[in-house]
Amino acid sequence: RILDFAIKNARSLGVQDRLIILGQSLGGSMLCYVGSQKKYKNQFAGFILEGAFSNYREIFREKASLSWLTILPGDLLSFSLPSDIDPIDYISKLTPTPLLIIHSKGDNIVYFHHGQDLYDAASQPKFFWQIEGNGHGNALNIEANRKNLTDWLDSLGHWER
């Protein structure tokens, strides 16, 4: 529904070109599943994931393991989470839409390996930006990263400033 809402609003503002969707953290992870649905094929000019995780159960267990009080309950509760919509299982279906994955080596919320795992599972065309020590979900707070993003968007040929 979120993508339908975004498309509808963009069209109501007069945007007729294909859209570029950016999802951060949970939003990026959800975008893998939602964006892979047949009704969205060729609707978008690009997908951008920043700080997204690859697997719901895994991220839950990683967060639960940070305290000795939640290790066992977290491990048990993780099995109540869905495994049929894990981002890693759907990211390859975003093709042929260009995909940019941005992940910080210093992300202490969604560890770097999630971004790398998503990139490894994705199909071409795909791009991976490893951001050094930038925390979680704030890569675009740095001017150089925003410049790199606009350059990447320009390379798609579907975006005008």
Phi, psi and omega in degrees: 000327181296316179293322177299317179298315180297316180297313181300315180294320178298317180295323180293338177270003177093005179282117181253343179288164173295147185267160172247126185250130176247128176237131179250137176056240179301322179298322177292321179294318178294327180299328179300314180286307185296314182294340181276353182293144186307322184294344180259000180303130179063018176274339189238149179270344180186154174238138177233126177244127176238121177064031181278151176258161189262341189206126184297313182294320181295315180295323178297313179296320179298317180289321179293331183284356181286344178229139180296338179289335186248000182301303183293310178299323180296320179296317180291315181293334182300334180287349176277350180278150180292143175244357183273358178233026179299133181307322183297334181275348185243345187298327180292341181276359177284344179298145014267011180290131178302140184234129174244124176249125179244126179213139181270134174299332182264016180291116182260006177256302175247107187298152187307325184300334178297314178298317179295319178298318178296316179299314181299326182277342184286156175263162176290151000278129182221151182220144181231126175247118175267115179263133181277126169047046187249011180074201186250124171070020180231025180301326184277004173284345181262128186303318180299323178292322177296321177296316177299322179295315179296325175296318179296317178298319177299325182292340179286335178076013182240011189227135177239142177278000000 
